[in-house]
Amino acid sequence: MKKKTRVNIYDVAEEAGFSISTVSRALNDDARISAKTKVKVKAAARRLGFQKNAIATSLSTNQSKVIGVLVSELNRGFLSSLVHTLEDTAFAMGYSVIICQTNNSHEREKTYMDTLIASRVAGIIATLSLETDSYEHFEKAKEQGIKVVLVDRVSPKIKSTTKIVIDDYQTAFEGTQHIIGQGYDKIAYVSGPTKQLLYADRLRGFEQALKVAGLPLNPEWIEYSDDLSYEEGTRIAKKILSRKDKPNAIFTANNLAAISTIAYARQIGIRVPEDLGVIGFSEEPFSAFMQPSVTSIRQPSTEMGKLAVQKLVEEINADPGESYIHQKIILDTELIPRESTNRLCKR
Amino acid sequence: MKKKTRVNIYDVAEEAGFSISTVSRALNDDARISAKTKVKVKAAARRLGFQKNAIATSLSTNQSKVIGVLVSELNRGFLSSLVHTLEDTAFAMGYSVIICQTNNSHEREKTYMDTLIASRVAGIIATLSLETDSYEHFEKAKEQGIKVVLVDRVSPKIKSTTKIVIDDYQTAFEGTQHIIGQGYDKIAYVSGPTKQLLYADRLRGFEQALKVAGLPLNPEWIEYSDDLSYEEGTRIAKKILSRKDKPNAIFTANNLAAISTIAYARQIGIRVPEDLGVIGFSEEPFSAFMQPSVTSIRQPSTEMGKLAVQKLVEEINADPGESYIHQKIILDTELIPRESTNRLCKR
DNA sequence: TTGTAGGCGTTATCAC
DNA sequence: GTGATAACGCCTACAA
């Protein structure tokens, strides 16, 4: 009916003088095929320029060597570095990756989930979109036998799933302690949307550190942003720094906001770190190069990426007989003190 | 032989009381099927949680809705922004993207090409790896009927292929003129591997601008780097700035090298821009935030990405009867003057 | 060690 | 409008 397009195993079989099953086995290095036959078959395949059709293999074996990656955006420091590692690790383990950017839209996340299910990917590695607050689409994937690993942005509502995270509460707690240790005592906080667990945890850690240190928690000093972009950071810095009762330090839930906060502060004549200390979550490539350089918190994107792929492949290859044990893996973060909070020892 | 795993059209056919042909047509909104039937079939599909198997469709139709993207690395400014746009545009046009990082390895580029051919992607968008100097693998893809679009890093040796580039020669020429216009007259150049056309062109543009301006072209002031990383930039800056006859400006073929050059210069007490002007190819997110901010050349990654997908899809959907006309599209760049070359008007 | 034949889930050709 | 059935290219149980 349709004309066949490219060289297939039938052609190779004819060329080599064997049946298609022998060809198939030979090409897959099946133990039952003699070395001589394999050589002949492979030679014939090469002669004809045969390229195995992965689609047909996938349909026949009902499995694929493809991993779907759901991520909000590719062009931000942490995520671009995470995806970089994911792809690299997947390649090393024989998998390809389909990248799906949700742009932080719940709707698009669901659409993509359907696409990935339709593509019969072996597994999915996902970082929840900021908007996402229901999780049926993840259940759907799992019902279809697709393994899922969540990274960084997770939810306790998604059960029976490997999760790879940092301890956001503890990290924010320690970050806050660092600022306090530098002699700042009126500390503001710029949060992401707290319906995302990680932002809620960070905020809690911040508040707890203030409490432990006996410092005031001024509700006016806590601001929220949906996307923590550079512009949002500026807007919020403006708001916070125009209050009568100004803070002398600002902790932002990402590093982009920290940078725009610094830029804005300097613009209106507030010195950093002398008058205002600034610390931000997430190390960005430029954190170290800024003037002043920015104190930040490094999330182990490389380790998270590697582990995500390894755990996913582990689960994909797990014996379907026995139940796979899902872990929540918590990785260490690293506080990188730099000039933006360095109030004690002058440069 | 194998047990079927998920709901297929046979199940839906049974549930709806139609044949599989009717079901298939109904689900694809074929005009011949009555509205009533469509409703019934779709209801049945929904009831059963049917998800069409894209693999089977692909095998049957011999086409797929997947685009392969070959790129050296994801975690660099220009490329991460390019891939961001590629994915976004592809999504809008109904395609998924498989991302393949070559890590600038020719070998890996070839391996990935085979994978993409095996996956029967509809097309490939590629940025050549820095190492690549032979192109049979691209011919191979095209022989298999896979459309190819090249972006940014291209080669004249790959024929009959849409190419989307900037005018590297002209851009470097103008960048050099900018430096000269700022009063610098002893200008060094840090190049990437000139076997890549774009680096050769940039170098030519640089040399030509010096010639036109009647400035000396000191061979000692031209250095080459294989990867233009931050570390490489430092190494080369060290080399150039330790010469007896020092330049008073440096033009680097990417922005990362510009940043490390500035950092190194300041470290050894050379003032930027007063003693040394620095300009770099490729705008990075941090170029504007640095101190001093870095004069750079913006490549239109968004436009390039959009155009690449559009042209590729256009070719995929082209009537196979008539020959498709391949274009080389040259997009404008933008020089962004900032402090690092601002020697004339003091800040 | 090799061959035969049926199946994976669709689409498409041809009848009715 | 709808249905039966052969393809798409590969894998594999079973037979030899």
XYZ file of C-alpha atoms (C1' of nucleotides) in Angstrom:
726
model
C 0.000 0.000 0.000
C 2.549 2.555 1.017
C 5.856 2.301 -0.711
C 8.599 1.317 1.608
C 11.094 4.066 1.922
C 14.375 2.851 3.232
C 16.458 -0.262 3.507
C 14.937 -2.748 5.952
C 15.909 -6.117 7.319
C 14.218 -7.893 4.436
C 16.656 -6.251 2.070
C 19.531 -7.146 4.324
C 18.268 -10.719 4.589
C 18.180 -11.041 0.840
C 21.593 -9.462 0.420
C 23.119 -11.686 3.070
C 21.257 -14.827 2.107
C 19.620 -15.433 5.483
C 16.155 -15.105 6.882
C 15.015 -11.942 8.571
C 15.060 -13.526 11.995
C 18.679 -14.439 11.600
C 19.417 -10.935 10.435
C 17.558 -9.423 13.350
C 19.401 -11.640 15.802
C 22.738 -11.079 14.180
C 22.339 -7.335 14.312
C 21.349 -7.538 17.961
C 24.320 -9.785 18.714
C 22.156 -12.645 19.838
C 24.248 -15.424 21.379
C 22.669 -18.100 19.220
C 24.033 -16.729 15.982
C 27.447 -17.920 14.862
C 30.242 -15.432 14.559
C 30.559 -16.155 10.852
C 26.923 -15.371 10.175
C 27.118 -12.189 12.170
C 30.023 -10.976 10.122
C 28.211 -11.727 6.878
C 24.999 -10.091 8.003
C 26.704 -6.997 9.290
C 28.690 -6.683 6.105
C 25.515 -6.904 4.056
C 23.861 -4.300 6.278
C 26.764 -1.945 5.836
C 26.810 -2.478 2.105
C 23.170 -1.496 1.877
C 23.474 1.401 4.303
C 20.950 -0.215 6.600
C 19.823 1.816 9.592
C 17.594 0.064 12.035
C 14.208 1.690 12.477
C 13.939 2.499 16.166
C 10.240 3.189 15.760
C 9.528 -0.331 14.634
C 11.707 -1.770 17.380
C 9.903 0.323 19.900
C 6.502 -0.785 18.679
C 7.550 -4.380 18.682
C 9.238 -4.461 22.051
C 6.888 -1.979 23.655
C 9.714 -0.017 25.140
C 11.758 2.927 24.104
C 15.086 4.463 24.871
C 13.682 7.923 25.339
C 13.277 9.988 28.470
C 10.929 12.943 28.621
C 12.109 15.989 30.517
C 9.536 18.452 31.828
C 11.050 21.724 32.877
C 9.761 25.260 33.121
C 12.400 27.081 31.090
C 15.751 26.259 29.599
C 17.433 29.605 29.710
C 17.864 30.033 33.408
C 21.025 29.127 35.222
C 19.993 26.283 37.474
C 17.650 24.616 35.029
C 19.899 24.952 32.023
C 22.675 23.383 34.013
C 20.342 20.655 35.265
C 19.122 19.794 31.794
C 22.686 19.859 30.537
C 23.577 17.158 33.020
C 20.385 15.205 32.415
C 21.077 14.977 28.720
C 24.700 14.096 29.217
C 23.942 11.343 31.699
C 21.103 9.983 29.604
C 23.383 9.786 26.577
C 25.947 7.858 28.591
C 23.236 5.384 29.565
C 21.939 4.962 26.055
C 18.904 7.202 26.241
C 17.750 10.206 24.270
C 15.825 13.038 25.871
C 12.792 14.919 24.684
C 12.810 18.350 26.255
C 9.508 19.971 27.113
C 9.359 23.507 28.424
C 6.211 24.235 30.357
C 6.864 27.967 30.677
C 5.442 27.469 34.145
C 2.009 26.822 32.702
C -0.060 24.075 34.286
C -2.030 23.695 31.087
C 1.050 23.226 28.972
C 2.453 20.757 31.469
C -0.646 18.629 31.031
C -0.545 18.883 27.253
C 3.045 17.803 27.233
C 2.307 14.936 29.549
C -0.166 13.606 26.991
C 2.390 13.985 24.241
C 4.970 12.100 26.258
C 2.507 9.338 27.050
C 1.586 9.099 23.380
C 5.273 8.922 22.508
C 5.603 6.007 24.868
C 8.685 7.359 26.578
C 10.317 5.023 29.058
C 10.269 7.606 31.799
C 9.828 11.220 32.720
C 12.007 13.550 34.751
C 10.052 16.571 35.866
C 10.441 19.835 37.672
C 6.943 21.042 38.500
C 5.741 24.223 36.860
C 5.233 27.069 39.313
C 1.552 27.096 38.516
C 0.933 23.415 39.019
C -1.345 22.589 41.913
C -3.040 19.382 40.833
C -1.301 16.230 39.855
C -3.650 13.891 37.993
C -1.465 14.059 34.925
C 1.369 12.464 36.849
C -0.910 9.689 38.040
C -1.978 9.165 34.456
C 1.590 8.696 33.310
C 2.248 6.229 36.066
C -0.892 4.275 35.268
C 0.451 3.930 31.753
C 3.562 2.365 33.144
C 5.773 5.391 32.660
C 8.257 5.878 35.470
C 8.569 9.338 36.948
C 11.321 11.087 38.884
C 10.758 14.539 40.336
C 13.582 17.002 40.775
C 13.814 20.176 42.836
C 10.211 21.308 42.588
C 8.219 18.445 44.025
C 4.961 17.866 45.821
C 4.092 15.515 48.678
C 0.822 14.894 46.885
C 2.598 12.902 44.222
C 3.124 9.520 45.832
C 5.260 6.530 44.927
C 7.761 8.582 43.027
C 11.473 9.109 43.427
C 12.203 12.691 44.425
C 15.500 14.494 44.358
C 15.598 17.704 46.298
C 17.568 19.923 48.574
C 16.513 20.753 52.112
C 14.981 24.118 51.362
C 13.977 24.769 54.943
C 17.405 24.059 56.347
C 19.185 25.902 53.568
C 17.129 29.044 54.037
C 17.634 28.726 57.769
C 21.398 28.636 57.358
C 21.388 31.398 54.791
C 19.517 33.602 57.189
C 21.919 32.726 59.964
C 24.759 33.771 57.704
C 23.229 37.220 57.214
C 22.570 37.576 60.902
C 26.134 36.551 61.591
C 27.308 39.393 59.396
C 25.591 41.852 61.684
C 22.405 42.560 59.807
C 19.332 42.640 62.002
C 16.449 43.936 59.919
C 16.019 41.362 57.241
C 13.498 41.307 54.411
C 12.571 38.291 52.331
C 11.509 38.010 48.695
C 9.613 34.779 48.149
C 8.327 32.851 45.161
C 4.768 31.491 45.111
C 4.309 29.551 48.331
C 1.950 27.063 46.803
C 5.171 25.575 45.532
C 6.463 23.539 48.435
C 10.013 24.690 48.003
C 9.159 28.349 48.389
C 7.016 27.631 51.416
C 9.889 25.692 52.972
C 12.386 28.435 52.284
C 10.137 31.000 53.855
C 9.655 28.834 56.928
C 13.390 28.399 57.268
C 13.876 32.125 57.052
C 11.232 32.840 59.674
C 12.535 30.196 62.008
C 16.061 31.591 61.858
C 14.803 35.041 62.776
C 12.815 33.575 65.632
C 15.771 31.632 66.988
C 17.914 34.750 66.810
C 15.247 36.806 68.512
C 14.935 39.191 65.594
C 11.707 40.907 64.570
C 9.666 39.429 61.755
C 8.093 42.386 60.032
C 5.283 41.275 57.691
C 5.950 44.369 55.587
C 9.347 42.964 54.811
C 8.059 39.828 53.214
C 7.120 40.095 49.567
C 5.954 37.564 47.014
C 6.587 37.234 43.300
C 5.158 34.800 40.793
C 8.234 34.472 38.670
C 11.191 36.148 40.368
C 12.422 37.667 37.153
C 14.951 40.468 37.002
C 12.139 43.001 36.570
C 10.121 41.567 39.434
C 13.188 41.824 41.630
C 13.512 45.499 40.815
C 9.841 46.162 41.453
C 9.944 44.491 44.833
C 13.234 46.068 45.852
C 11.690 49.435 45.076
C 8.698 48.629 47.237
C 10.702 47.344 50.164
C 13.350 50.055 50.085
C 10.816 52.859 49.943
C 9.260 51.948 53.274
C 9.769 54.259 56.193
C 11.082 51.367 58.208
C 13.690 49.985 55.811
C 15.427 46.625 56.286
C 19.216 46.463 56.186
C 19.358 43.110 54.443
C 17.340 41.261 51.823
C 17.183 37.520 51.244
C 15.749 36.615 47.848
C 14.452 33.200 46.847
C 16.501 33.235 43.671
C 19.628 34.908 42.453
C 18.211 36.928 39.615
C 16.115 38.875 42.083
C 19.201 39.378 44.242
C 21.056 40.914 41.346
C 18.304 43.309 40.411
C 17.940 44.219 44.070
C 21.601 45.134 44.232
C 21.399 47.084 40.998
C 18.397 49.020 42.214
C 19.872 49.714 45.625
C 23.073 51.119 44.171
C 21.087 53.160 41.724
C 19.325 54.986 44.540
C 22.513 55.397 46.490
C 22.239 52.562 48.969
C 25.600 50.896 49.434
C 25.920 47.117 49.268
C 27.028 45.531 51.543
C 27.557 48.494 53.885
C 23.953 49.710 54.061
C 22.263 46.666 52.690
C 23.248 43.023 52.689
C 21.932 40.860 49.871
C 21.880 37.089 49.565
C 20.104 34.993 46.968
C 19.110 31.392 46.448
C 20.581 29.639 43.408
C 24.057 30.253 42.167
C 24.115 31.723 38.664
C 27.146 31.841 36.398
C 27.432 35.559 36.891
C 27.077 35.592 40.686
C 30.822 35.557 41.123
C 31.539 38.142 38.428
C 29.225 40.856 39.679
C 30.372 43.950 41.448
C 29.878 43.390 44.316
C 29.966 39.654 43.891
C 26.801 38.031 45.154
C 26.520 35.762 48.148
C 24.465 32.825 47.019
C 23.415 29.290 47.644
C 24.596 26.657 45.235
C 22.158 23.901 44.411
C 23.951 20.782 43.249
C 22.498 20.721 39.751
C 25.064 18.259 38.445
C 24.503 15.742 41.205
C 20.746 16.169 40.982
C 20.777 15.615 37.231
C 22.970 12.556 37.380
C 21.024 10.997 40.159
C 17.709 11.695 38.488
C 18.681 9.792 35.368
C 20.335 6.975 37.288
C 17.330 6.466 39.545
C 14.931 6.642 36.644
C 16.822 4.075 34.591
C 17.130 1.915 37.678
C 13.367 1.932 38.055
C 12.795 1.364 34.345
C 14.992 -1.717 34.496
C 13.640 -2.928 37.812
C 12.093 -6.374 37.959
C 8.371 -5.696 37.487
C 7.747 -8.580 39.850
C 8.934 -6.974 43.013
C 7.897 -3.539 44.110
C 10.390 -0.762 43.556
C 11.215 1.329 46.589
C 10.825 5.030 45.986
C 13.238 7.289 47.769
C 13.249 10.945 48.537
C 16.860 11.954 48.207
C 18.029 15.147 49.834
C 21.277 16.647 48.627
C 23.502 19.159 50.330
C 23.629 22.769 49.322
C 26.541 25.117 49.707
C 26.480 28.671 50.925
C 28.970 30.768 48.995
C 29.773 33.912 50.977
C 30.761 36.821 48.782
C 30.978 40.556 48.950
C 27.268 41.341 48.945
C 26.912 40.273 52.568
C 30.465 40.989 53.645
C 29.871 43.739 56.157
C 32.441 42.673 58.714
C 35.815 42.517 57.010
C 36.026 45.342 54.566
C 37.467 44.548 51.200
C 3.229 -13.513 22.037
C 3.723 -10.406 24.082
C 0.774 -9.333 26.139
C -0.683 -6.111 24.983
C -0.164 -3.451 27.538
C -2.528 -0.574 27.122
C -5.879 0.298 25.659
C -5.772 0.257 21.871
C -8.223 1.011 19.110
C -9.510 -2.556 19.156
C -10.707 -2.013 22.689
C -12.267 1.279 21.725
C -13.899 -0.339 18.690
C -15.459 -2.997 20.851
C -16.602 -0.497 23.446
C -18.116 1.791 20.820
C -19.529 -0.955 18.629
C -17.666 0.022 15.471
C -14.795 -1.352 13.479
C -11.265 -0.219 14.071
C -11.223 1.656 10.772
C -14.147 3.730 11.842
C -12.565 4.334 15.208
C -9.301 5.406 13.669
C -11.057 7.768 11.302
C -13.333 9.158 13.963
C -10.424 9.902 16.253
C -8.605 11.638 13.420
C -11.714 13.634 12.526
C -11.945 12.185 9.076
C -14.583 13.977 7.026
C -16.298 10.760 5.979
C -17.382 9.852 9.478
C -20.716 11.144 10.711
C -20.814 13.499 13.625
C -22.887 11.077 15.654
C -20.373 8.300 15.249
C -17.525 10.572 16.158
C -19.205 11.532 19.382
C -19.818 7.899 20.283
C -16.301 6.826 19.451
C -14.701 9.672 21.330
C -16.873 8.996 24.328
C -15.834 5.353 24.295
C -12.186 6.343 23.990
C -12.481 8.674 26.922
C -14.262 6.051 28.994
C -11.432 3.615 28.432
C -8.705 6.186 28.905
C -7.445 5.553 25.424
C -4.209 7.283 24.421
C -3.168 6.955 20.849
C 0.194 5.296 20.364
C 2.316 7.777 18.449
C 4.910 5.096 17.774
C 2.435 2.989 15.838
C 1.179 5.995 13.957
C 4.685 6.907 13.088
C 5.486 3.438 11.838
C 2.362 3.346 9.781
C 2.602 6.793 8.253
C 6.353 6.792 8.036
C 6.581 10.253 9.478
C 6.991 11.714 12.898
C 6.359 14.931 14.714
C 9.796 15.084 16.214
C 12.677 17.399 15.467
C 16.223 16.544 16.477
C 18.385 19.355 17.765
C 22.142 19.013 17.615
C 23.934 21.547 19.734
C 27.289 21.637 21.451
C 26.215 22.554 24.981
C 23.055 23.703 26.666
C 24.442 25.736 29.477
C 25.896 28.631 27.571
C 24.051 31.865 27.026
C 23.546 31.988 23.305
C 22.842 28.308 22.832
C 20.563 27.937 25.819
C 18.568 30.864 24.564
C 18.530 29.435 21.052
C 17.329 26.034 22.211
C 14.747 27.705 24.416
C 13.263 29.366 21.351
C 13.587 26.262 19.203
C 11.590 24.211 21.652
C 8.977 26.886 22.120
C 8.456 27.381 18.404
C 8.412 23.652 17.732
C 5.737 23.178 20.385
C 3.626 25.881 18.800
C 3.879 24.055 15.478
C 3.018 20.666 16.921
C 6.490 19.193 17.157
C 8.546 17.770 19.981
C 12.283 18.162 20.136
C 14.991 15.670 20.999
C 17.986 17.546 22.322
C 21.440 16.186 21.616
C 24.510 17.789 23.116
C 27.649 17.046 21.171
C 30.003 18.586 23.720
C 31.836 19.804 20.649
C 32.905 16.277 19.815
C 32.818 15.260 16.178
C 32.506 11.639 17.200
C 29.519 12.269 19.377
C 27.892 14.354 16.685
C 28.107 11.376 14.343
C 26.775 8.985 16.957
C 23.839 11.237 17.609
C 23.169 11.604 13.929
C 22.754 7.835 13.716
C 20.420 7.871 16.684
C 18.312 10.585 15.118
C 18.179 8.745 11.821
C 17.161 5.579 13.632
C 14.482 7.531 15.477
C 13.152 8.660 12.109
C 12.875 12.281 13.143
C 11.209 14.540 10.630
C 14.082 16.964 10.614
C 17.246 18.128 12.292
C 18.346 21.558 13.398
C 22.076 21.647 13.980
C 24.825 23.896 15.186
C 28.075 22.276 14.136
C 30.404 21.073 16.847
C 33.657 23.026 17.013
C 35.584 19.903 16.114
C 33.563 18.969 13.086
C 35.453 19.131 9.824
C 33.819 16.464 7.720
C 30.190 16.295 6.895
C 29.242 12.863 5.585
C 26.885 12.360 8.479
C 24.792 15.269 7.271
C 24.671 13.816 3.775
C 23.581 10.538 5.285
C 20.663 12.162 7.049
C 19.575 13.900 3.903
C 19.806 10.692 1.896
C 17.420 9.174 4.393
C 14.974 11.937 3.649
C 15.577 13.869 6.833
C 15.497 17.616 6.342
C 18.305 19.640 7.868
C 18.614 23.277 8.871
C 21.934 24.673 10.044
C 22.134 27.534 12.509
C 25.015 29.821 13.424
C 27.861 27.381 12.949
C 27.602 26.288 9.351
C 29.839 25.083 6.578
C 29.818 25.834 2.861
C 30.652 22.185 2.328
C 27.163 21.173 3.356
C 25.084 21.831 0.262
C 21.362 22.011 -0.362
C 20.584 22.974 3.198
C 18.884 25.976 4.709
C 21.330 28.001 6.775
C 20.599 30.698 9.288
C 23.540 32.819 10.260
C 24.803 36.260 11.051
C 27.387 38.068 8.975
C 30.384 37.242 11.102
C 32.821 39.082 8.899
C 30.831 42.285 8.864
C 29.981 42.096 12.543
C 33.613 41.666 13.564
C 34.528 44.456 11.191
C 32.074 46.810 12.836
C 33.020 45.714 16.313
C 36.623 46.495 15.550
C 35.652 49.865 14.134
C 33.817 50.583 17.371
C 36.965 49.964 19.391
C 39.040 52.047 17.060
C 36.461 54.792 17.292
C 36.903 54.786 21.056
C 40.559 55.690 20.589
C 42.206 52.311 21.030
C 44.946 51.645 18.519
C 46.762 48.505 19.603
C 44.170 45.822 19.395
C 44.536 42.134 20.179
C 42.166 39.404 19.102
C 41.188 36.153 20.809
C 39.817 33.701 18.253
C 38.078 30.354 18.340
C 39.242 27.519 16.073
C 39.371 28.943 12.571
C 38.467 25.683 10.950
C 35.005 26.757 11.981
C 33.926 29.146 9.288
C 32.442 31.624 11.704
C 35.683 32.103 13.590
C 37.618 32.465 10.362
C 35.154 35.099 9.192
C 35.321 37.008 12.436
C 39.082 37.055 12.306
C 39.029 38.296 8.713
C 36.617 41.052 9.648
C 38.881 42.104 12.469
C 41.962 42.151 10.283
C 40.234 44.048 7.526
C 39.047 46.757 9.921
C 42.600 47.262 11.159
C 43.856 47.449 7.607
C 41.237 49.982 6.586
C 42.085 52.095 9.619
C 45.793 51.816 8.899
C 46.522 50.173 12.227
C 49.265 47.606 12.785
C 48.347 43.939 12.783
C 50.687 42.344 15.273
C 50.672 38.530 14.921
C 51.642 38.295 18.568
C 48.323 39.844 19.451
C 46.260 37.147 17.854
C 45.611 34.089 19.962
C 43.539 30.983 19.430
C 41.489 28.881 21.799
C 39.656 25.643 21.193
C 36.765 26.312 23.487
C 36.840 29.913 24.683
C 35.915 28.964 28.209
C 36.346 31.262 31.163
C 39.611 29.554 32.048
C 40.916 29.730 28.515
C 40.128 33.428 28.480
C 42.216 33.936 31.597
C 45.098 31.917 30.221
C 45.176 33.887 26.997
C 44.734 37.256 28.672
C 47.718 36.403 30.836
C 49.760 35.566 27.772
C 48.808 38.663 25.830
C 49.116 41.080 28.723
C 52.542 39.829 29.724
C 54.116 40.762 26.396
C 56.576 43.619 26.302
C 54.518 45.255 23.612
C 51.078 45.177 25.193
C 47.867 45.957 23.314
C 45.456 48.531 24.722
C 42.336 46.689 23.630
C 41.215 43.097 23.262
C 38.455 41.746 21.056
C 37.357 38.253 22.042
C 35.331 35.885 19.880
C 32.901 35.208 22.687
C 31.753 36.989 25.784
C 32.903 34.524 28.389
C 36.486 35.144 27.343
C 35.848 38.883 27.507
C 34.701 38.581 31.084
C 37.658 36.558 32.221
C 39.941 38.958 30.386
C 38.472 41.872 32.312
C 38.691 39.994 35.590
C 42.335 39.131 34.977
C 43.252 42.620 33.835
C 41.792 44.228 36.932
C 43.467 41.647 39.095
C 46.887 42.690 37.852
C 46.039 46.369 38.115
C 45.155 47.196 34.546
C 42.165 49.500 34.425
C 39.239 48.737 32.122
C 38.355 50.719 30.023
C 41.042 53.327 30.731
C 44.129 51.173 30.072
C 42.442 48.369 28.233
C 39.281 48.254 26.184
C 37.445 44.931 25.989
C 34.712 43.837 23.632
C 33.279 40.354 23.191
C 31.137 38.511 20.711
C 27.838 37.099 22.029
C 25.731 38.888 24.552
C 25.377 36.916 27.789
C 22.770 37.549 30.465
C 25.429 38.924 32.746
C 27.125 41.214 30.249
C 25.049 44.158 31.406
C 25.404 43.425 35.108
C 29.159 43.249 35.263
C 31.332 45.958 36.667
C 32.352 47.404 34.271
C 29.505 46.312 32.058
C 30.741 44.572 28.955
C 30.470 45.863 25.424
C 29.189 42.992 23.372
C 27.552 41.882 20.188
C 24.062 40.501 20.401
C 23.255 37.610 18.145
C 19.543 37.371 17.454
C 19.012 33.977 19.076
C 15.251 34.320 19.214
C 14.874 35.209 15.574
C 17.328 32.510 14.564
C 15.490 29.884 16.576
C 12.076 30.798 15.265
C 13.231 30.955 11.701
C 15.064 27.651 11.963
C 11.939 25.794 13.030
C 9.719 27.571 10.548
C 12.028 26.878 7.641
C 12.479 23.281 8.678
C 8.757 22.622 8.954
C 8.235 24.403 5.673
C 10.648 22.029 4.010
C 9.176 18.995 5.740
C 5.762 19.890 4.417
C 6.988 20.882 0.986
C 5.577 19.078 -2.012
C 8.129 16.327 -2.693
C 7.392 16.799 -6.366
C 8.992 20.152 -6.842
C 12.443 20.972 -5.615
C 12.659 23.007 -2.455
C 14.790 26.118 -2.646
C 17.393 26.294 0.099
C 18.222 29.712 1.417
C 21.077 31.105 3.396
C 19.499 33.660 5.671
C 21.659 36.313 7.232
C 20.312 38.142 10.250
C 21.410 41.423 11.717
C 23.482 41.674 14.843
C 23.562 44.528 17.283
C 26.575 46.104 18.885
C 25.833 47.042 22.464
C 28.338 49.642 23.643
C 28.937 49.536 27.357
C 31.511 50.641 29.859
C 34.267 48.180 28.961
C 35.122 50.135 25.807
C 33.934 53.527 26.961
C 37.192 55.415 26.994
C 35.934 58.709 25.622
C 33.148 59.929 27.883
C 34.064 59.097 31.422
C 31.317 57.673 33.567
C 22.132 -22.513 14.524
C 18.539 -21.014 11.495
C 13.716 -20.360 9.502
C 8.511 -19.540 9.781
C 4.905 -16.954 11.164
C 2.314 -13.994 14.176
C 2.048 -9.861 16.675
C 2.966 -4.777 18.246
C -1.031 -0.380 17.074
C -1.802 2.273 13.717
C -3.155 3.952 8.755
C -4.843 3.261 4.150
C -6.695 0.684 0.217
C -10.351 -1.449 -1.367
C -14.773 -3.144 -1.237
C -19.679 -2.847 0.256
C -20.444 5.912 5.959
C -18.537 1.888 7.372
C -15.849 -2.572 7.550
C -12.226 -6.123 6.400
C -7.537 -6.488 5.693
C -2.885 -5.636 4.184
C 0.810 -3.004 5.053
C 4.705 -0.279 8.072
C 9.668 -2.814 10.161
C 10.973 -5.165 13.702
C 11.101 -8.967 17.488
C 10.394 -13.560 19.152
C 7.974 -18.105 20.344
C 8.052 -22.125 18.243
C 9.435 -25.463 14.992
C 13.066 -27.723 12.557
